[in-house]
Tab-separated table of C-alpha atoms in Angstrom:
chain	number	residue	atom	x	y	z
B	1	MET	CA	21.551	85.347	-42.194
B	2	THR	CA	22.902	85.662	-45.726
B	3	VAL	CA	26.433	84.457	-46.394
B	4	PRO	CA	28.831	87.387	-45.882
B	5	LEU	CA	31.351	88.234	-48.555
B	6	ILE	CA	34.273	88.696	-46.119
B	7	SER	CA	35.049	86.936	-42.842
B	8	ILE	CA	37.442	88.828	-40.569
B	9	LEU	CA	38.663	86.205	-38.108
B	10	ILE	CA	40.177	87.188	-34.762
B	11	PRO	CA	41.602	84.236	-32.813
B	12	THR	CA	42.223	85.279	-29.212
B	13	ARG	CA	43.230	83.776	-25.912
B	14	ASP	CA	43.159	85.529	-22.537
B	15	ARG	CA	43.610	89.039	-23.972
B	16	ALA	CA	40.174	90.549	-23.431
B	17	ASP	CA	41.627	94.045	-22.979
B	18	THR	CA	43.215	94.375	-26.422
B	19	LEU	CA	40.347	92.413	-28.016
B	20	ALA	CA	37.805	94.953	-26.736
B	21	LEU	CA	39.853	97.790	-28.253
B	22	CYS	CA	40.204	95.897	-31.537
B	23	LEU	CA	36.444	95.292	-31.797
B	24	LYS	CA	35.687	98.911	-30.945
B	25	ALA	CA	37.966	99.998	-33.780
B	26	MET	CA	36.338	97.575	-36.233
B	27	ARG	CA	33.008	99.399	-35.762
B	28	LEU	CA	34.502	102.273	-37.776
B	29	HIS	CA	34.328	100.133	-40.935
B	30	ARG	CA	30.952	100.611	-42.580
B	31	THR	CA	30.542	97.671	-44.964
B	32	SER	CA	27.675	95.374	-44.029
B	33	ASP	CA	28.881	92.538	-46.270
B	34	MET	CA	31.291	91.310	-43.614
B	35	GLU	CA	31.326	89.233	-40.450
B	36	ILE	CA	33.766	89.730	-37.575
B	37	VAL	CA	34.329	86.389	-35.875
B	38	VAL	CA	35.914	86.250	-32.423
B	39	VAL	CA	37.399	82.769	-32.002
B	40	ASP	CA	38.043	82.252	-28.296
B	41	THR	CA	40.614	79.502	-27.670
B	42	SER	CA	41.006	80.053	-23.922
B	43	ARG	CA	40.089	77.594	-21.179
B	44	THR	CA	37.749	80.065	-19.506
B	45	GLY	CA	35.958	81.745	-22.419
B	46	SER	CA	37.614	85.021	-21.455
B	47	ALA	CA	36.650	86.751	-24.716
B	48	ARG	CA	32.912	86.084	-24.417
B	49	SER	CA	32.133	89.282	-22.500
B	50	ALA	CA	34.155	91.550	-24.814
B	51	ALA	CA	32.522	89.970	-27.867
B	52	ALA	CA	29.022	90.320	-26.365
B	53	GLN	CA	29.582	94.002	-25.573
B	54	ALA	CA	30.840	94.609	-29.135
B	55	ALA	CA	27.899	92.690	-30.656
B	56	ALA	CA	25.465	94.948	-28.792
B	57	PHE	CA	26.695	97.826	-30.982
B	58	ASP	CA	27.709	95.856	-34.093
B	59	ASP	CA	25.595	92.945	-35.330
B	60	ARG	CA	28.438	91.795	-37.588
B	61	VAL	CA	30.316	90.456	-34.531
B	62	ARG	CA	29.965	86.740	-33.849
B	63	TYR	CA	31.484	84.799	-30.957
B	64	VAL	CA	32.775	81.236	-31.325
B	65	GLY	CA	33.927	79.371	-28.246
B	66	ALA	CA	36.386	77.028	-29.910
B	67	ALA	CA	38.192	74.062	-28.405
B	68	GLN	CA	41.225	75.015	-26.357
B	69	SER	CA	44.068	75.856	-28.703
B	70	THR	CA	47.367	74.018	-28.383
B	71	SER	CA	49.367	76.419	-30.575
B	72	GLN	CA	49.194	79.438	-32.850
B	73	ARG	CA	48.769	77.124	-35.842
B	74	HIS	CA	45.851	75.389	-34.146
B	75	SER	CA	44.238	78.748	-33.307
B	76	PHE	CA	44.444	79.824	-36.944
B	77	GLU	CA	43.020	76.469	-38.072
B	78	LEU	CA	40.058	76.829	-35.697
B	79	ALA	CA	39.471	80.380	-36.914
B	80	LEU	CA	39.310	79.382	-40.585
B	81	ALA	CA	36.913	76.544	-39.762
B	82	ALA	CA	34.549	79.054	-38.087
B	83	ALA	CA	34.284	81.332	-41.130
B	84	LYS	CA	31.140	81.614	-43.253
B	85	GLY	CA	32.332	84.145	-45.821
B	86	ASP	CA	33.530	83.807	-49.381
B	87	TYR	CA	36.840	85.501	-48.490
B	88	LEU	CA	38.792	84.738	-45.328
B	89	ALA	CA	41.228	86.977	-43.442
B	90	ILE	CA	42.886	86.563	-40.052
B	91	ILE	CA	44.137	89.360	-37.826
B	92	GLY	CA	45.339	89.419	-34.219
B	93	ASP	CA	43.404	90.844	-31.303
B	94	ASP	CA	45.696	93.907	-31.276
B	95	ASP	CA	45.394	94.599	-35.019
B	96	GLY	CA	43.062	96.580	-37.272
B	97	TYR	CA	42.420	97.853	-40.794
B	98	VAL	CA	43.030	101.198	-42.470
B	99	LEU	CA	39.737	103.075	-42.671
B	100	GLY	CA	38.071	102.728	-46.063
B	101	SER	CA	40.073	99.644	-47.023
B	102	LEU	CA	37.443	97.001	-46.208
B	103	ASP	CA	34.632	99.033	-47.751
B	104	TRP	CA	36.629	99.315	-50.952
B	105	LEU	CA	37.671	95.651	-50.891
B	106	ALA	CA	34.088	94.443	-50.496
B	107	ASP	CA	33.066	96.460	-53.545
B	108	ARG	CA	36.112	95.441	-55.587
B	109	LEU	CA	35.777	91.714	-54.867
B	110	LYS	CA	32.144	91.767	-56.000
B	111	ARG	CA	33.236	93.322	-59.287
B	112	THR	CA	36.459	91.319	-59.735
B	113	PRO	CA	36.589	87.929	-57.988
B	114	VAL	CA	40.148	86.683	-57.399
B	115	ASP	CA	41.829	83.867	-55.466
B	116	ALA	CA	43.554	86.132	-52.945
B	117	VAL	CA	44.363	89.709	-51.998
B	118	ARG	CA	47.901	90.806	-51.189
B	119	TRP	CA	48.971	94.039	-49.509
B	120	TYR	CA	51.529	95.513	-47.152
B	121	PRO	CA	50.446	95.855	-43.521
B	122	LEU	CA	51.355	99.016	-41.640
B	123	LEU	CA	53.205	98.230	-38.410
B	124	TYR	CA	51.878	99.970	-35.292
B	125	ILE	CA	53.910	99.680	-32.104
B	126	TRP	CA	51.574	99.821	-29.109
B	127	PRO	CA	52.692	101.944	-26.140
B	128	SER	CA	53.395	98.758	-24.130
B	129	LEU	CA	56.198	97.882	-26.563
B	130	SER	CA	57.517	101.403	-27.170
B	131	GLN	CA	60.660	102.639	-25.424
B	132	ASP	CA	59.065	105.944	-24.492
B	133	GLY	CA	55.554	104.634	-23.838
B	134	GLU	CA	54.026	106.263	-26.947
B	135	GLY	CA	52.631	104.277	-29.855
B	136	PHE	CA	54.078	104.943	-33.304
B	137	PHE	CA	54.338	103.831	-36.939
B	138	ASP	CA	57.378	103.673	-39.189
B	139	ILE	CA	56.012	104.484	-42.641
B	140	GLU	CA	57.728	102.899	-45.635
B	141	LEU	CA	56.542	105.373	-48.237
B	142	PRO	CA	57.160	103.184	-51.329
B	143	LYS	CA	54.622	100.718	-49.929
B	144	CYS	CA	51.760	103.204	-49.905
B	145	ASN	CA	51.876	104.646	-53.398
B	146	GLY	CA	48.309	103.535	-53.982
B	147	GLY	CA	46.619	101.639	-56.756
B	148	SER	CA	45.785	97.996	-57.373
B	149	ALA	CA	46.083	95.391	-60.107
B	150	VAL	CA	45.032	91.790	-60.734
B	151	LEU	CA	48.139	89.662	-61.276
B	152	PRO	CA	48.898	85.971	-61.954
B	153	GLY	CA	50.069	83.831	-59.047
B	154	ALA	CA	52.681	81.817	-60.986
B	155	PRO	CA	55.475	84.453	-61.024
B	156	LEU	CA	55.107	84.939	-57.267
B	157	ALA	CA	55.302	81.174	-56.732
B	158	ALA	CA	58.466	80.938	-58.863
B	159	ARG	CA	60.032	83.818	-56.936
B	160	ASN	CA	59.345	82.084	-53.638
B	161	LEU	CA	60.812	78.800	-54.815
B	162	ALA	CA	63.981	80.619	-55.899
B	163	GLY	CA	64.340	82.187	-52.446
B	164	LYS	CA	63.890	85.731	-53.747
B	165	HIS	CA	61.071	86.852	-51.471
B	166	GLU	CA	61.714	89.200	-48.572
B	167	GLY	CA	59.768	87.377	-45.869
B	168	SER	CA	56.120	86.863	-45.028
B	169	TRP	CA	54.940	90.408	-45.681
B	170	SER	CA	56.013	90.291	-49.334
B	171	ASN	CA	53.744	87.323	-50.045
B	172	ILE	CA	50.143	86.190	-50.299
B	173	LEU	CA	48.868	85.606	-46.780
B	174	VAL	CA	45.716	84.760	-44.873
B	175	TYR	CA	47.092	86.507	-41.753
B	176	HIS	CA	47.102	90.163	-42.809
B	177	GLY	CA	46.070	89.047	-46.247
B	178	MET	CA	42.960	87.439	-47.714
B	179	ILE	CA	42.174	84.220	-49.562
B	180	SER	CA	39.045	82.924	-51.260
B	181	ARG	CA	37.057	80.031	-49.887
B	182	GLY	CA	37.950	78.134	-53.057
B	183	VAL	CA	41.681	78.342	-52.257
B	184	TYR	CA	40.996	77.313	-48.659
B	185	GLU	CA	38.989	74.252	-49.709
B	186	ARG	CA	41.514	73.197	-52.385
B	187	MET	CA	44.423	73.410	-49.953
B	188	LYS	CA	42.538	71.410	-47.320
B	189	ALA	CA	41.646	68.711	-49.843
B	190	ARG	CA	45.300	68.346	-50.865
B	191	LEU	CA	46.494	68.256	-47.277
B	192	GLY	CA	44.080	65.702	-45.882
B	193	GLY	CA	41.636	68.045	-44.145
B	194	THR	CA	43.985	70.610	-42.628
B	195	PHE	CA	45.033	73.976	-44.039
B	196	PHE	CA	48.217	74.799	-42.128
B	197	ALA	CA	50.223	71.582	-42.526
B	198	TYR	CA	53.337	72.855	-40.738
B	199	PRO	CA	53.610	74.064	-37.130
B	200	MET	CA	54.726	77.534	-38.271
B	201	ALA	CA	51.473	78.699	-39.838
B	202	ASP	CA	52.680	81.923	-41.478
B	203	THR	CA	55.739	80.244	-42.979
B	204	PHE	CA	53.630	77.493	-44.466
B	205	ALA	CA	51.010	79.826	-45.915
B	206	HIS	CA	53.203	82.534	-47.412
B	207	ASN	CA	55.419	80.058	-49.245
B	208	LEU	CA	52.719	77.822	-50.735
B	209	LEU	CA	49.635	79.999	-51.227
B	210	PRO	CA	50.903	81.500	-54.526
B	211	PHE	CA	50.931	77.982	-56.017
B	212	ALA	CA	47.195	77.663	-55.248
B	213	CYS	CA	46.240	81.041	-56.761
B	214	ASP	CA	45.606	81.570	-60.466
B	215	SER	CA	45.224	85.300	-59.820
B	216	TYR	CA	45.414	87.701	-56.911
B	217	LEU	CA	44.639	91.351	-56.305
B	218	GLN	CA	47.788	93.318	-55.503
B	219	VAL	CA	47.064	96.461	-53.471
B	220	ASN	CA	49.942	98.942	-53.376
B	221	ASP	CA	48.865	100.613	-50.192
B	222	PHE	CA	48.366	99.810	-46.534
B	223	VAL	CA	45.177	97.822	-45.940
B	224	SER	CA	45.670	96.318	-42.487
B	225	ILE	CA	47.453	97.615	-39.403
B	226	TYR	CA	49.685	95.058	-37.763
B	227	GLY	CA	49.732	95.899	-34.079
B	228	MET	CA	52.700	94.752	-32.050
B	229	SER	CA	52.128	94.858	-28.314
B	230	HIS	CA	54.021	93.490	-25.315
B	231	TRP	CA	52.869	89.890	-25.588
B	232	SER	CA	52.489	89.581	-29.356
B	233	ALA	CA	53.874	86.340	-30.754
B	234	ASN	CA	56.105	88.270	-33.149
B	235	ALA	CA	57.560	90.280	-30.273
B	236	SER	CA	58.320	87.093	-28.369
B	237	TRP	CA	60.292	85.709	-31.328
B	238	SER	CA	63.170	88.118	-30.672
B	239	ARG	CA	62.796	88.308	-26.894
B	240	ASN	CA	65.467	87.081	-24.508
B	241	GLY	CA	65.886	87.381	-20.772
B	242	SER	CA	65.025	85.491	-17.614
B	243	GLY	CA	61.968	84.458	-15.645
B	244	GLU	CA	58.684	85.496	-17.260
B	245	GLU	CA	60.491	87.090	-20.210
B	246	ALA	CA	62.341	83.856	-21.040
B	247	ALA	CA	59.165	81.786	-20.691
B	248	GLU	CA	57.265	84.081	-23.073
B	249	ALA	CA	60.150	84.080	-25.541
B	250	ASN	CA	59.707	80.356	-26.164
B	251	ARG	CA	55.990	80.012	-25.419
B	252	TRP	CA	54.604	79.564	-28.888
B	253	MET	CA	57.446	77.251	-29.952
B	254	ASP	CA	56.962	75.144	-26.822
B	255	GLU	CA	53.221	74.933	-27.502
B	256	SER	CA	53.928	73.760	-31.031
B	257	LYS	CA	55.772	70.754	-29.622
B	258	VAL	CA	52.539	69.445	-28.100
B	259	ASP	CA	50.456	70.412	-31.127
B	260	GLU	CA	49.527	67.362	-33.176
B	261	LEU	CA	51.641	68.478	-36.134
B	262	GLY	CA	54.568	69.301	-33.871
B	263	ARG	CA	54.486	65.794	-32.432
B	264	ASN	CA	54.142	63.975	-35.730
B	265	GLN	CA	56.415	65.925	-38.057
B	266	PRO	CA	60.206	65.948	-38.288
B	267	TRP	CA	60.697	69.604	-37.477
B	268	HIS	CA	63.040	71.633	-35.272
B	269	PRO	CA	61.197	74.172	-33.073
B	270	GLU	CA	64.489	75.350	-31.560
B	271	LEU	CA	65.745	76.628	-34.937
B	272	ARG	CA	65.069	80.330	-35.512
B	273	THR	CA	66.637	80.193	-38.993
B	274	LEU	CA	63.647	81.080	-41.167
B	275	ARG	CA	65.197	79.980	-44.451
B	276	TYR	CA	65.473	76.443	-43.100
B	277	HIS	CA	61.743	76.374	-42.340
B	278	ASP	CA	60.985	77.845	-45.780
B	279	PHE	CA	62.857	74.934	-47.405
B	280	VAL	CA	61.051	72.337	-45.259
B	281	VAL	CA	57.699	73.834	-46.278
B	282	PHE	CA	58.564	73.591	-49.978
B	283	ARG	CA	59.533	69.935	-49.566
B	284	LEU	CA	56.243	69.357	-47.738
B	285	GLY	CA	54.383	71.099	-50.549
B	286	GLU	CA	56.109	68.912	-53.134
B	287	ALA	CA	55.071	65.764	-51.246
B	288	HIS	CA	51.419	66.853	-51.364
B	289	GLY	CA	51.469	67.963	-55.001
B	290	LEU	CA	51.083	71.668	-54.191
B	291	THR	CA	54.063	73.001	-56.155
B	292	GLY	CA	52.986	71.833	-59.596
B	293	GLY	CA	55.912	69.455	-59.996
B	294	GLN	CA	58.489	72.139	-59.203
B	295	SER	CA	61.209	71.333	-56.684
B	296	ALA	CA	63.249	73.438	-54.259
B	297	ASP	CA	66.996	73.298	-54.965
B	298	GLN	CA	68.692	72.020	-51.787
B	299	GLN	CA	72.077	73.544	-52.621
B	300	LEU	CA	70.519	76.953	-53.250
B	301	TRP	CA	68.552	76.849	-49.995
B	302	THR	CA	71.600	75.682	-48.042
B	303	ARG	CA	73.410	78.796	-49.265
B	304	LEU	CA	70.441	80.941	-48.231
B	305	ILE	CA	70.422	79.345	-44.772
B	306	ILE	CA	74.139	80.052	-44.350
B	307	GLU	CA	73.663	83.658	-45.464
B	308	GLU	CA	70.879	84.194	-42.923
B	309	ILE	CA	73.117	82.886	-40.118
B	310	ARG	CA	75.984	85.077	-41.321
B	311	GLN	CA	73.723	88.126	-41.015
B	312	GLU	CA	72.258	87.038	-37.646
B	313	PRO	CA	75.013	85.020	-35.903
B	314	TRP	CA	72.987	84.387	-32.729
B	315	LYS	CA	70.896	81.901	-34.711
B	316	TYR	CA	73.845	79.509	-35.080
B	317	ALA	CA	73.904	78.218	-31.486
B	318	ALA	CA	70.882	75.968	-32.073
B	319	TRP	CA	72.667	74.217	-34.953
B	320	LEU	CA	75.523	72.927	-32.805
B	321	ASP	CA	73.501	70.196	-31.067
B	322	LEU	CA	70.946	69.612	-33.820
B	323	GLU	CA	70.065	66.001	-34.592
B	324	PRO	CA	68.840	65.125	-38.105
B	325	LYS	CA	65.126	64.384	-38.389
B	326	ALA	CA	64.144	65.062	-42.007
B	327	PRO	CA	65.834	63.128	-44.861
B	328	PHE	CA	67.789	66.182	-45.997
B	329	ASP	CA	68.843	67.358	-42.534
B	330	ALA	CA	72.197	65.595	-42.345
B	331	GLU	CA	73.597	67.306	-45.449
B	332	ILE	CA	72.327	70.772	-44.487
B	333	ILE	CA	73.552	70.494	-40.884
B	334	ALA	CA	76.982	69.349	-42.067
B	335	ALA	CA	77.254	72.235	-44.545
B	336	VAL	CA	76.287	74.806	-41.920
B	337	ARG	CA	78.783	73.440	-39.382
B	338	ARG	CA	81.575	73.356	-41.969
B	339	ARG	CA	80.950	77.022	-42.652
B	340	PHE	CA	80.765	78.268	-39.055
B	341	GLY	CA	82.738	75.786	-36.929
B	342	GLN	CA	82.035	74.230	-33.536
B	343	HIS	CA	81.388	77.283	-31.367
B	344	PRO	CA	78.471	79.716	-30.994
B	345	LEU	CA	78.660	82.965	-32.926
B	346	GLY	CA	77.859	86.488	-31.776
B	347	ASN	CA	75.661	87.514	-28.887
B	348	ALA	CA	72.303	86.182	-27.835
B	349	ARG	CA	69.179	88.104	-28.702
B	350	MET	CA	68.845	91.367	-26.874
B	351	ALA	CA	66.956	91.295	-23.586
B	352	ASP	CA	65.648	94.827	-24.192
B	353	HIS	CA	62.996	94.166	-26.816
B	354	LEU	CA	61.268	97.544	-26.579
B	355	LYS	CA	60.954	99.370	-29.880
B	356	ALA	CA	62.029	102.841	-30.984
B	357	PRO	CA	61.231	104.626	-34.267
B	358	ASN	CA	63.481	103.811	-37.212
B	359	ARG	CA	65.571	106.925	-37.840
B	360	GLN	CA	65.770	106.071	-41.546
B	361	LEU	CA	61.984	106.253	-42.025
B	362	PRO	CA	59.284	108.839	-41.455
B	363	SER	CA	57.636	108.028	-38.126
B	364	LEU	CA	54.071	108.900	-37.206
B	365	ARG	CA	52.986	109.188	-33.591
B	366	VAL	CA	49.263	108.924	-32.975
B	367	ARG	CA	49.080	111.929	-30.672
B	368	ALA	CA	51.250	114.072	-32.923
B	369	VAL	CA	48.333	114.021	-35.355
B	370	ASP	CA	45.724	114.737	-32.690
B	371	PRO	CA	46.478	114.826	-28.954
B	372	ASP	CA	42.895	113.792	-28.228
B	373	LEU	CA	43.202	110.445	-30.041
B	374	PRO	CA	43.516	107.326	-27.865
B	375	ASP	CA	46.901	105.627	-28.251
B	376	THR	CA	45.243	102.344	-29.237
B	377	ILE	CA	44.481	100.568	-32.490
B	378	GLU	CA	41.403	102.796	-32.874
B	379	GLY	CA	43.490	105.966	-32.505
B	380	ALA	CA	46.031	104.477	-34.884
B	381	MET	CA	43.349	103.943	-37.528
B	382	LEU	CA	42.115	107.524	-37.186
B	383	ALA	CA	45.658	108.932	-37.294
B	384	VAL	CA	46.426	107.025	-40.485
B	385	GLU	CA	43.198	108.278	-42.031
B	386	ALA	CA	44.145	111.890	-41.192
B	387	VAL	CA	47.584	111.566	-42.798
B	388	LEU	CA	47.121	109.058	-45.621
B	389	GLY	CA	43.408	109.436	-46.318
B	390	SER	CA	40.667	106.819	-46.657
B	391	ASP	CA	39.264	107.507	-50.126
B	392	ALA	CA	38.632	104.549	-52.428
B	393	GLU	CA	40.505	106.317	-55.233
B	394	LYS	CA	43.886	105.589	-53.660
B	395	PHE	CA	43.202	101.829	-53.866
B	396	GLU	CA	41.354	101.778	-57.167
B	397	LYS	CA	43.726	103.429	-59.647
B	398	PRO	CA	45.847	101.118	-61.836
B	399	ALA	CA	49.318	100.470	-60.442
B	400	ALA	CA	52.368	98.394	-61.225
B	401	VAL	CA	53.241	95.719	-58.671
B	402	ASP	CA	55.823	96.638	-56.042
B	403	ALA	CA	56.274	100.196	-57.294
B	404	THR	CA	59.330	101.819	-55.701
B	405	VAL	CA	59.112	105.461	-56.682
B	406	PRO	CA	60.403	107.453	-53.697
B	407	LEU	CA	57.518	109.872	-53.211
B	408	THR	CA	54.431	110.566	-55.279
B	409	GLY	CA	52.651	113.839	-55.724
B	410	ARG	CA	49.644	112.255	-54.043
B	411	LEU	CA	51.666	111.444	-50.943
B	412	MET	CA	53.065	114.957	-50.914
B	413	ARG	CA	49.540	116.344	-50.997
B	414	ARG	CA	48.619	114.134	-48.041
B	415	GLY	CA	51.535	115.495	-46.058
B	416	MET	CA	50.613	119.047	-46.944
B	417	HIS	CA	47.006	118.366	-45.957
B	418	VAL	CA	48.137	117.562	-42.415
B	419	LEU	CA	50.602	120.453	-42.413
B	420	ARG	CA	47.743	122.835	-43.186
B	421	LYS	CA	46.009	121.628	-40.046
B	422	MET	CA	49.130	121.934	-37.927
B	423	ALA	CA	50.489	125.234	-39.236
B	424	PRO	CA	47.936	127.177	-41.319
B	425	GLY	CA	49.515	129.697	-43.652
B	426	ALA	CA	52.944	128.071	-43.828
B	427	ALA	CA	51.687	125.284	-46.079
B	428	SER	CA	50.708	127.442	-49.036
B	429	ARG	CA	54.022	129.313	-48.998
B	430	ILE	CA	55.978	126.061	-49.020
B	431	MET	CA	53.730	124.435	-51.626
B	432	HIS	CA	54.371	127.253	-54.115
B	433	SER	CA	58.131	127.274	-53.621
B	434	ARG	CA	60.039	126.143	-56.692
B	435	TRP	CA	62.183	123.868	-54.520
B	436	MET	CA	59.191	122.067	-52.981
B	437	PRO	CA	59.949	118.616	-54.560
B	438	GLY	CA	63.342	118.300	-52.886
B	439	PHE	CA	62.425	119.852	-49.572
B	440	GLY	CA	59.161	117.938	-49.555
B	441	TRP	CA	60.742	114.663	-48.518
B	442	ARG	CA	62.434	116.237	-45.519
B	443	LEU	CA	59.285	118.179	-44.714
B	444	VAL	CA	57.109	115.062	-44.686
B	445	HIS	CA	59.752	113.187	-42.672
B	446	ARG	CA	59.714	115.915	-40.008
B	447	LEU	CA	55.928	116.032	-40.108
B	448	TYR	CA	55.518	112.307	-39.453
B	449	ALA	CA	58.233	112.333	-36.799
B	450	GLY	CA	56.411	115.070	-34.897
B	451	GLN	CA	59.363	117.442	-35.361
B	452	LEU	CA	57.529	120.312	-37.035
B	453	PRO	CA	56.577	123.282	-34.862
B	454	THR	CA	52.911	124.096	-34.465
B	455	GLY	CA	50.845	126.933	-33.108
B	456	HIS	CA	51.989	130.561	-32.760
B	457	GLY	CA	55.103	131.331	-34.760
B	458	ALA	CA	55.042	128.042	-36.666
B	459	HIS	CA	55.036	129.800	-40.050
B	460	ALA	CA	58.385	131.517	-39.452
B	461	GLN	CA	59.978	128.452	-37.891
B	462	ILE	CA	58.988	126.119	-40.746
B	463	ARG	CA	60.162	128.727	-43.236
B	464	ALA	CA	63.526	128.831	-41.472
B	465	LEU	CA	63.790	125.050	-41.657
B	466	ALA	CA	63.038	125.219	-45.373
B	467	ASN	CA	65.717	127.838	-46.045
B	468	ARG	CA	68.276	125.845	-44.082
B	469	ASP	CA	67.466	122.654	-45.990
B	470	ARG	CA	67.719	124.173	-49.456
B	471	SER	CA	71.425	123.393	-49.589
B	472	HIS	CA	70.914	119.745	-48.639
B	473	ALA	CA	71.812	117.211	-51.331
B	474	ALA	CA	68.310	115.734	-51.233
B	475	CYS	CA	66.968	119.036	-52.535
B	476	ALA	CA	69.243	119.343	-55.548
B	477	GLN	CA	67.158	117.215	-57.872
B	478	GLY	CA	63.986	118.981	-56.821
B	479	ASP	CA	65.566	122.398	-57.398
B	480	ALA	CA	66.701	121.404	-60.867
B	481	GLY	CA	63.460	119.716	-61.827
B	482	ALA	CA	61.297	122.555	-60.619
B	483	ALA	CA	63.335	125.406	-62.100
B	484	GLY	CA	61.092	127.909	-63.798
B	485	THR	CA	57.888	126.521	-62.275
B	486	GLN	CA	57.514	129.006	-59.456
B	487	PRO	CA	54.284	130.998	-59.848
């Protein structure tokens, strides 16, 4: 077999049901220059059957029965070691990719080799984690304006070191991101044969990868779909309760304690203060020569840690009994305690971890697009294609990094495309209205939220909504800008 360009790596353990749905969805991607590697880290080889069934229909699927994983970090490490491709990407067994994205990426990376690819994942809440039992997306429109550009890694690295990033998703990643084999091998060489040198794999990677990348491809659109289901690790981070719920809430942190790195490093698994772990990772990177001689400012990061606790007071309880382990711990712990005192702050994390759509964002429900779609990652991929499209043009056009324009004409056309399917006739009348730009935002919001009427009488009802919304403040700019443009 020739060496594939892209390795999509799916570490999994005892979740054959979601894995089977994930692999079924991956068949919708056409590119042949890709391998899909199922890395089974269970005791029983529970993923073997699902992988074999998928491979019968898709010869890109390969099963690897890895050694039993001790932690999420170890699972990711085993997955990377199993890859054969020139570019490596990890997703979970309840995740997927936007249709057309991998086909375009394979073509683009052949034409323009880079060290990494960075994008924004689209969050899909599976029905098992939804309050009403229906899967949904919250769509942050500024993150899907389209376009791509090759950018230098140094400014991103400097931003990270200054604490100006907005979390993992705003960074270069291997989990819901992509790195070259060259970056992987260089990082391993620096770190003595391992890639993730801190028990929190994502935290380690997103902070230090920009230092290892001369250039990266920034894609200003959704490429992957980050599925969050009932037992996802990310869901367990904010889970609280009793019995099985409490055990799952701390599972991956507890496993990290018996992981080799967790045993041999001075780290605090009980701390949920992410800025603290960011700072530790930078100090670790400095020790291994990964930050190019640059150093993280302890005073700055102490202020960032305090600000995070101020915004999420429940995180302070773990600091009260914390014993110093790392050389800098004593000063940081003392500063945090001086700021917040000797008693816990706020309430514990909420026991009800089920998700509901964000009222501030357009929400898309899979079955609002097509009631015949399965409410799974496959249905999610098809729903996104129907609303946002899958053409290569949306990825290919030049774009500035992190564009924040509120709504592009292209996005408006996508919304109208779906509206035409849902309410034929009404779309053309609304499109030709001179106040379309202002009303458009509210129209698309209602469309994605499943609040637009369909079927018989939809034309009149949507028209009534439009007339009522004309006086809304959001329409004023559109009215003014479009004056005189009505056909």
